């Protein structure tokens, strides 16, 4: 079982993760963190579960959350130095925090960001991000964000359901040749992620250009032809870059340009 005390000890005094609400099993850490947000709990509280019975992905998909293998955590954010208008930047920031943390724990691996919310290793998905926002009463100060992340730390192919075995992976599987038997600790991965997240959040308002550049250098889509599904149906285009909010700029087949805020699905072509 996860030793959540180790996480809070390591993060004593930190802006994020100094308080951890740990559960052996929860329906969804995002649901629990949302309730804490509505209940007025402070910035930086982390909800952590060893297993989820109704883990949620984006767009109503489910997130496989078996016990004892992976990380399922949600961070409650009330970033008072980040105006709500800049909150769309959060998914880029969280993606970079995850990349840096995974690369710190297994030096030599190369993470990629599949815009907008997926982290890849060796061409397969290793982590996903689900950000939800809420509000109690009126005014900016009553708003909060819940940043949920699922990180596959130890899962082997046989731990994933058959339909995910070709597309999902874990840090341990991809880091096997580097780790040489050294056991990865989920607590250390969580601490690394939460530290990078706190550090990057402090840079999000004024230093976002640097964050964007680092994410762009890890992008799985930029510079490639892509196919996506959004409300308007299916489309193809060429991924040009990320804008000042972290949205994807694409060139369309007719030569026009478009900015994608969110999509149902997106994949590189070829
Ligand atoms: C995705 O890739 O679609 C996002 C997956 C997000 C999964 C995490 S696990 C912790 C948190 N609780 C949830 O129910 N979902 C997020």
Tab-separated table of C-alpha atoms and ligand atoms in Angstrom:
chain	number	residue	atom	x	y	z
A	1	UNK	CA	0.000	0.000	0.000
A	2	UNK	CA	1.109	3.563	-0.624
A	3	UNK	CA	2.867	5.231	2.303
A	4	UNK	CA	1.176	8.628	2.111
A	5	UNK	CA	2.996	9.820	5.261
A	6	UNK	CA	6.229	9.610	3.285
A	7	UNK	CA	4.752	11.977	0.722
A	8	UNK	CA	3.587	14.565	3.272
A	9	UNK	CA	6.912	14.335	5.145
A	10	UNK	CA	8.823	15.026	1.931
A	11	UNK	CA	6.518	17.912	1.051
A	12	UNK	CA	6.236	19.574	4.481
A	13	UNK	CA	5.959	23.323	3.922
A	14	UNK	CA	5.492	22.953	0.149
A	15	UNK	CA	2.730	24.839	-1.653
A	16	UNK	CA	1.317	21.635	-3.131
A	17	UNK	CA	1.080	18.259	-1.405
A	18	UNK	CA	1.687	19.315	2.210
A	19	UNK	CA	-1.778	17.905	2.965
A	20	UNK	CA	-2.712	14.503	1.541
A	21	UNK	CA	-6.176	13.009	1.852
A	22	UNK	CA	-5.387	9.319	1.373
A	23	UNK	CA	-7.859	6.520	0.693
A	24	UNK	CA	-7.277	2.833	0.148
A	25	UNK	CA	-10.004	2.955	-2.468
A	26	UNK	CA	-12.186	5.726	-3.848
A	27	UNK	CA	-14.664	5.995	-6.693
A	28	UNK	CA	-12.626	8.834	-8.194
A	29	UNK	CA	-10.017	11.118	-6.631
A	30	UNK	CA	-11.309	13.923	-8.867
A	31	UNK	CA	-14.818	13.589	-7.409
A	32	UNK	CA	-13.440	13.658	-3.867
A	33	UNK	CA	-11.166	16.663	-4.575
A	34	UNK	CA	-14.122	18.485	-6.158
A	35	UNK	CA	-16.117	17.974	-2.943
A	36	UNK	CA	-13.169	19.304	-0.928
A	37	UNK	CA	-13.093	22.313	-3.251
A	38	UNK	CA	-16.789	22.956	-2.679
A	39	UNK	CA	-16.166	22.557	1.053
A	40	UNK	CA	-13.594	25.377	1.028
A	41	UNK	CA	-10.439	23.296	1.497
A	42	UNK	CA	-7.221	25.138	0.680
A	43	UNK	CA	-4.932	25.314	-2.324
A	44	UNK	CA	-2.517	22.411	-2.654
A	45	UNK	CA	-4.501	19.648	-0.940
A	46	UNK	CA	-3.919	16.310	-2.683
A	47	UNK	CA	-6.396	13.451	-2.826
A	48	UNK	CA	-4.603	10.156	-3.315
A	49	UNK	CA	-6.039	6.661	-3.668
A	50	UNK	CA	-4.437	3.259	-3.938
A	51	UNK	CA	-7.288	2.191	-6.225
A	52	UNK	CA	-10.316	3.747	-7.897
A	53	UNK	CA	-13.584	1.981	-8.593
A	54	UNK	CA	-14.884	4.608	-11.039
A	55	UNK	CA	-11.729	6.348	-12.285
A	56	UNK	CA	-12.645	8.813	-15.006
A	57	UNK	CA	-10.785	9.867	-18.112
A	58	UNK	CA	-11.600	12.728	-20.446
A	59	UNK	CA	-14.901	12.818	-22.310
A	60	UNK	CA	-16.600	10.254	-20.099
A	61	UNK	CA	-14.041	7.521	-20.716
A	62	UNK	CA	-13.035	5.300	-17.821
A	63	UNK	CA	-9.535	5.108	-16.327
A	64	UNK	CA	-8.240	1.692	-15.316
A	65	UNK	CA	-7.302	1.998	-11.626
A	66	UNK	CA	-6.243	-1.361	-10.134
A	67	UNK	CA	-4.759	-1.371	-6.604
A	68	UNK	CA	-1.071	-1.322	-5.652
A	69	UNK	CA	0.374	-0.596	-9.110
A	70	UNK	CA	-0.087	2.969	-10.199
A	71	UNK	CA	-0.784	6.504	-9.016
A	72	UNK	CA	-4.211	8.127	-8.966
A	73	UNK	CA	-4.164	11.605	-7.508
A	74	UNK	CA	-5.994	14.898	-7.741
A	75	UNK	CA	-4.722	18.283	-6.638
A	76	UNK	CA	-7.040	21.058	-5.511
A	77	UNK	CA	-5.836	24.398	-6.861
A	78	UNK	CA	-6.793	27.953	-5.954
A	79	UNK	CA	-3.835	29.676	-7.564
A	80	UNK	CA	-4.218	33.251	-6.292
A	81	UNK	CA	-1.421	34.551	-8.524
A	82	UNK	CA	-3.000	33.068	-11.679
A	83	UNK	CA	-6.086	34.877	-13.042
A	84	UNK	CA	-8.899	32.544	-14.125
A	85	UNK	CA	-8.461	33.765	-17.698
A	86	UNK	CA	-5.053	32.033	-17.688
A	87	UNK	CA	-6.295	28.695	-16.288
A	88	UNK	CA	-6.395	27.148	-19.786
A	89	UNK	CA	-2.601	27.098	-19.415
A	90	UNK	CA	-2.899	24.524	-16.630
A	91	UNK	CA	-2.993	21.440	-18.822
A	92	UNK	CA	0.319	22.408	-20.474
A	93	UNK	CA	1.843	23.082	-17.059
A	94	UNK	CA	0.649	19.780	-15.604
A	95	UNK	CA	1.906	17.900	-18.661
A	96	UNK	CA	5.366	19.368	-18.202
A	97	UNK	CA	5.370	18.604	-14.453
A	98	UNK	CA	4.611	14.973	-15.303
A	99	UNK	CA	7.318	14.778	-17.986
A	100	UNK	CA	9.949	16.262	-15.713
A	101	UNK	CA	8.968	13.966	-12.834
A	102	UNK	CA	9.050	10.783	-14.903
A	103	UNK	CA	12.399	11.748	-16.445
A	104	UNK	CA	13.773	12.534	-12.998
A	105	UNK	CA	12.765	9.139	-11.613
A	106	UNK	CA	14.124	7.210	-14.599
A	107	UNK	CA	16.997	9.303	-15.989
A	108	UNK	CA	17.456	8.650	-19.691
A	109	UNK	CA	13.845	8.049	-20.654
A	110	UNK	CA	12.264	10.504	-23.075
A	111	UNK	CA	8.680	11.507	-22.445
A	112	UNK	CA	6.427	13.014	-25.076
A	113	UNK	CA	3.328	15.160	-24.739
A	114	UNK	CA	0.411	14.255	-26.943
A	115	UNK	CA	-1.588	17.460	-26.900
A	116	UNK	CA	-3.607	18.229	-24.947
A	117	UNK	CA	-3.504	15.844	-22.009
A	118	UNK	CA	-1.560	12.654	-22.585
A	119	UNK	CA	1.994	11.699	-21.692
A	120	UNK	CA	3.681	9.083	-23.828
A	121	UNK	CA	6.733	6.869	-23.393
A	122	UNK	CA	8.023	4.650	-26.168
A	123	UNK	CA	4.994	5.482	-28.322
A	124	UNK	CA	2.439	4.418	-25.700
A	125	UNK	CA	0.404	6.335	-23.136
A	126	UNK	CA	1.887	6.342	-19.627
A	127	UNK	CA	-0.159	9.095	-17.951
A	128	UNK	CA	-3.329	11.118	-18.467
A	129	UNK	CA	-4.621	14.399	-17.111
A	130	UNK	CA	-8.200	15.390	-16.280
A	131	UNK	CA	-8.732	19.001	-15.216
A	132	UNK	CA	-12.111	20.159	-13.927
A	133	UNK	CA	-13.128	23.516	-12.509
A	134	UNK	CA	-15.721	24.466	-9.924
A	135	UNK	CA	-17.096	27.432	-8.061
A	136	UNK	CA	-18.975	28.082	-4.841
A	137	UNK	CA	-20.743	31.440	-4.752
A	138	UNK	CA	-19.568	34.335	-6.903
A	139	UNK	CA	-16.262	35.981	-7.696
A	140	UNK	CA	-12.915	34.695	-8.920
A	141	UNK	CA	-11.756	33.819	-5.406
A	142	UNK	CA	-14.526	31.226	-5.071
A	143	UNK	CA	-13.281	29.290	-8.106
A	144	UNK	CA	-11.088	26.234	-7.908
A	145	UNK	CA	-9.526	23.696	-10.240
A	146	UNK	CA	-9.088	19.980	-9.695
A	147	UNK	CA	-6.092	18.545	-11.509
A	148	UNK	CA	-6.392	14.765	-11.737
A	149	UNK	CA	-3.564	12.600	-12.979
A	150	UNK	CA	-3.297	8.899	-13.500
A	151	UNK	CA	0.289	7.663	-13.835
A	152	UNK	CA	0.982	4.066	-14.816
A	153	UNK	CA	3.992	3.284	-12.627
A	154	UNK	CA	4.267	-0.505	-12.387
A	155	UNK	CA	1.567	-1.917	-14.671
A	156	UNK	CA	2.788	-4.745	-16.967
A	157	UNK	CA	0.950	-5.468	-20.241
A	158	UNK	CA	-1.045	-8.237	-18.543
A	159	UNK	CA	-2.252	-5.746	-15.904
A	160	UNK	CA	-4.038	-3.714	-18.591
A	161	UNK	CA	-7.311	-4.859	-20.135
A	162	UNK	CA	-6.777	-6.481	-23.577
A	163	UNK	CA	-8.030	-3.422	-25.483
A	164	UNK	CA	-5.318	-1.221	-23.899
A	165	UNK	CA	-2.341	-3.576	-24.184
A	166	UNK	CA	-1.145	-2.130	-27.496
A	167	UNK	CA	-1.577	1.519	-26.515
A	168	UNK	CA	-0.769	1.794	-22.789
A	169	UNK	CA	2.494	1.354	-20.948
A	170	UNK	CA	4.079	2.123	-17.585
A	171	UNK	CA	7.165	3.838	-16.267
A	172	UNK	CA	8.573	0.509	-15.001
A	173	UNK	CA	8.066	-1.236	-18.345
A	174	UNK	CA	9.664	1.567	-20.374
A	175	UNK	CA	12.426	2.112	-17.820
A	176	UNK	CA	13.319	-1.567	-17.456
A	177	UNK	CA	16.646	-1.345	-19.297
A	178	UNK	CA	17.669	1.712	-17.281
A	179	UNK	CA	16.427	0.634	-13.871
A	180	UNK	CA	18.281	-2.719	-14.003
A	181	UNK	CA	16.205	-4.198	-11.212
A	182	UNK	CA	16.010	-1.029	-9.090
A	183	UNK	CA	12.441	-0.814	-7.833
A	184	UNK	CA	10.506	2.327	-8.649
A	185	UNK	CA	8.655	3.782	-5.696
A	186	UNK	CA	5.267	5.320	-6.310
A	187	UNK	CA	5.761	7.722	-3.396
A	188	UNK	CA	8.939	9.108	-5.006
A	189	UNK	CA	7.159	9.563	-8.347
A	190	UNK	CA	4.302	11.401	-6.593
A	191	UNK	CA	6.682	13.673	-4.675
A	192	UNK	CA	8.650	14.498	-7.848
A	193	UNK	CA	5.458	15.335	-9.737
A	194	UNK	CA	4.019	17.516	-6.955
A	195	UNK	CA	7.322	19.397	-6.542
A	196	UNK	CA	7.576	20.122	-10.261
A	197	UNK	CA	3.917	21.121	-10.341
A	198	UNK	CA	4.343	23.654	-7.511
A	199	UNK	CA	7.448	25.074	-9.129
A	200	UNK	CA	5.845	25.390	-12.585
A	201	UNK	CA	2.638	26.897	-11.196
A	202	UNK	CA	4.719	29.730	-9.785
A	203	UNK	CA	6.036	30.385	-13.318
A	204	UNK	CA	2.737	30.031	-15.195
A	205	UNK	CA	1.660	33.677	-15.242
A	206	UNK	CA	4.927	35.345	-16.240
A	207	UNK	CA	7.119	32.515	-17.501
A	208	UNK	CA	4.716	30.567	-19.681
A	209	UNK	CA	6.745	31.072	-22.864
A	210	UNK	CA	9.566	28.971	-21.402
A	211	UNK	CA	7.110	26.272	-20.297
A	212	UNK	CA	5.567	26.226	-23.779
A	213	UNK	CA	8.964	25.875	-25.420
A	214	UNK	CA	9.830	22.893	-23.227
A	215	UNK	CA	6.504	21.221	-23.937
A	216	UNK	CA	6.816	21.932	-27.671
A	217	UNK	CA	10.209	20.229	-27.700
A	218	UNK	CA	8.540	17.087	-26.316
A	219	UNK	CA	5.467	17.244	-28.508
A	220	UNK	CA	4.270	14.142	-30.296
A	221	UNK	CA	2.123	16.144	-32.734
A	222	UNK	CA	3.929	19.357	-33.661
A	223	UNK	CA	5.347	19.443	-37.168
A	224	UNK	CA	3.204	16.488	-38.240
A	225	UNK	CA	-0.012	15.988	-40.144
A	226	UNK	CA	-2.787	15.151	-37.711
A	227	UNK	CA	-6.337	13.829	-37.782
A	228	UNK	CA	-8.836	14.923	-35.149
A	229	UNK	CA	-12.460	14.524	-34.168
A	230	UNK	CA	-14.248	17.522	-32.686
A	231	UNK	CA	-17.832	18.802	-32.539
A	232	UNK	CA	-17.709	19.735	-36.197
A	233	UNK	CA	-16.764	16.190	-37.244
A	234	UNK	CA	-13.469	14.783	-38.513
A	235	UNK	CA	-10.695	16.906	-39.947
A	236	UNK	CA	-7.077	16.739	-40.947
A	237	UNK	CA	-4.411	19.424	-40.827
A	238	UNK	CA	-0.787	20.136	-40.020
A	239	UNK	CA	0.145	20.835	-36.380
A	240	UNK	CA	1.987	24.161	-36.403
A	241	UNK	CA	2.494	25.149	-32.780
A	242	UNK	CA	0.972	26.034	-29.426
A	243	UNK	CA	-0.524	29.446	-28.713
A	244	UNK	CA	-0.190	31.578	-25.578
A	245	UNK	CA	-2.819	29.442	-23.787
A	246	UNK	CA	-1.349	26.122	-24.885
A	247	UNK	CA	-3.986	25.565	-27.578
A	248	UNK	CA	-2.980	23.792	-30.784
A	249	UNK	CA	-2.577	25.820	-33.980
A	250	UNK	CA	-3.165	23.830	-37.154
A	251	UNK	CA	-2.965	24.595	-40.865
A	252	UNK	CA	-5.966	23.239	-42.759
A	253	UNK	CA	-5.807	21.590	-46.208
A	254	UNK	CA	-7.225	24.796	-47.790
A	255	UNK	CA	-4.293	26.796	-46.412
A	256	UNK	CA	-6.298	28.461	-43.623
A	257	UNK	CA	-5.315	28.269	-39.976
A	258	UNK	CA	-7.352	27.262	-36.972
A	259	UNK	CA	-6.785	27.020	-33.211
A	260	UNK	CA	-8.025	23.908	-31.440
A	261	UNK	CA	-9.122	24.366	-27.830
A	262	UNK	CA	-10.234	20.825	-27.220
A	263	UNK	CA	-10.907	17.734	-29.285
A	264	UNK	CA	-12.513	14.357	-28.744
A	265	UNK	CA	-9.594	12.506	-30.315
A	266	UNK	CA	-6.437	13.443	-32.138
A	267	UNK	CA	-3.659	11.360	-33.698
A	268	UNK	CA	-0.681	11.891	-35.951
A	269	UNK	CA	-1.065	10.666	-39.531
A	270	UNK	CA	1.571	8.291	-40.829
B	1	LIG	C1	-7.370	10.803	-19.631
B	1	LIG	O1	-6.314	10.410	-20.123
B	1	LIG	O2	-8.446	10.722	-20.241
B	1	LIG	C2	-7.340	11.412	-18.250
B	1	LIG	C3	-7.177	10.371	-17.207
B	1	LIG	C4	-7.189	10.930	-15.808
B	1	LIG	C5	-7.212	9.836	-14.763
B	1	LIG	C6	-7.018	10.379	-13.386
B	1	LIG	S1	-6.725	9.120	-12.190
B	1	LIG	C7	-6.879	10.280	-10.904
B	1	LIG	C8	-8.033	11.191	-11.274
B	1	LIG	N1	-9.282	10.623	-10.850
B	1	LIG	C9	-10.063	10.305	-11.887
B	1	LIG	O3	-11.198	9.785	-11.800
B	1	LIG	N2	-9.454	10.613	-13.027
B	1	LIG	C10	-8.161	11.211	-12.805
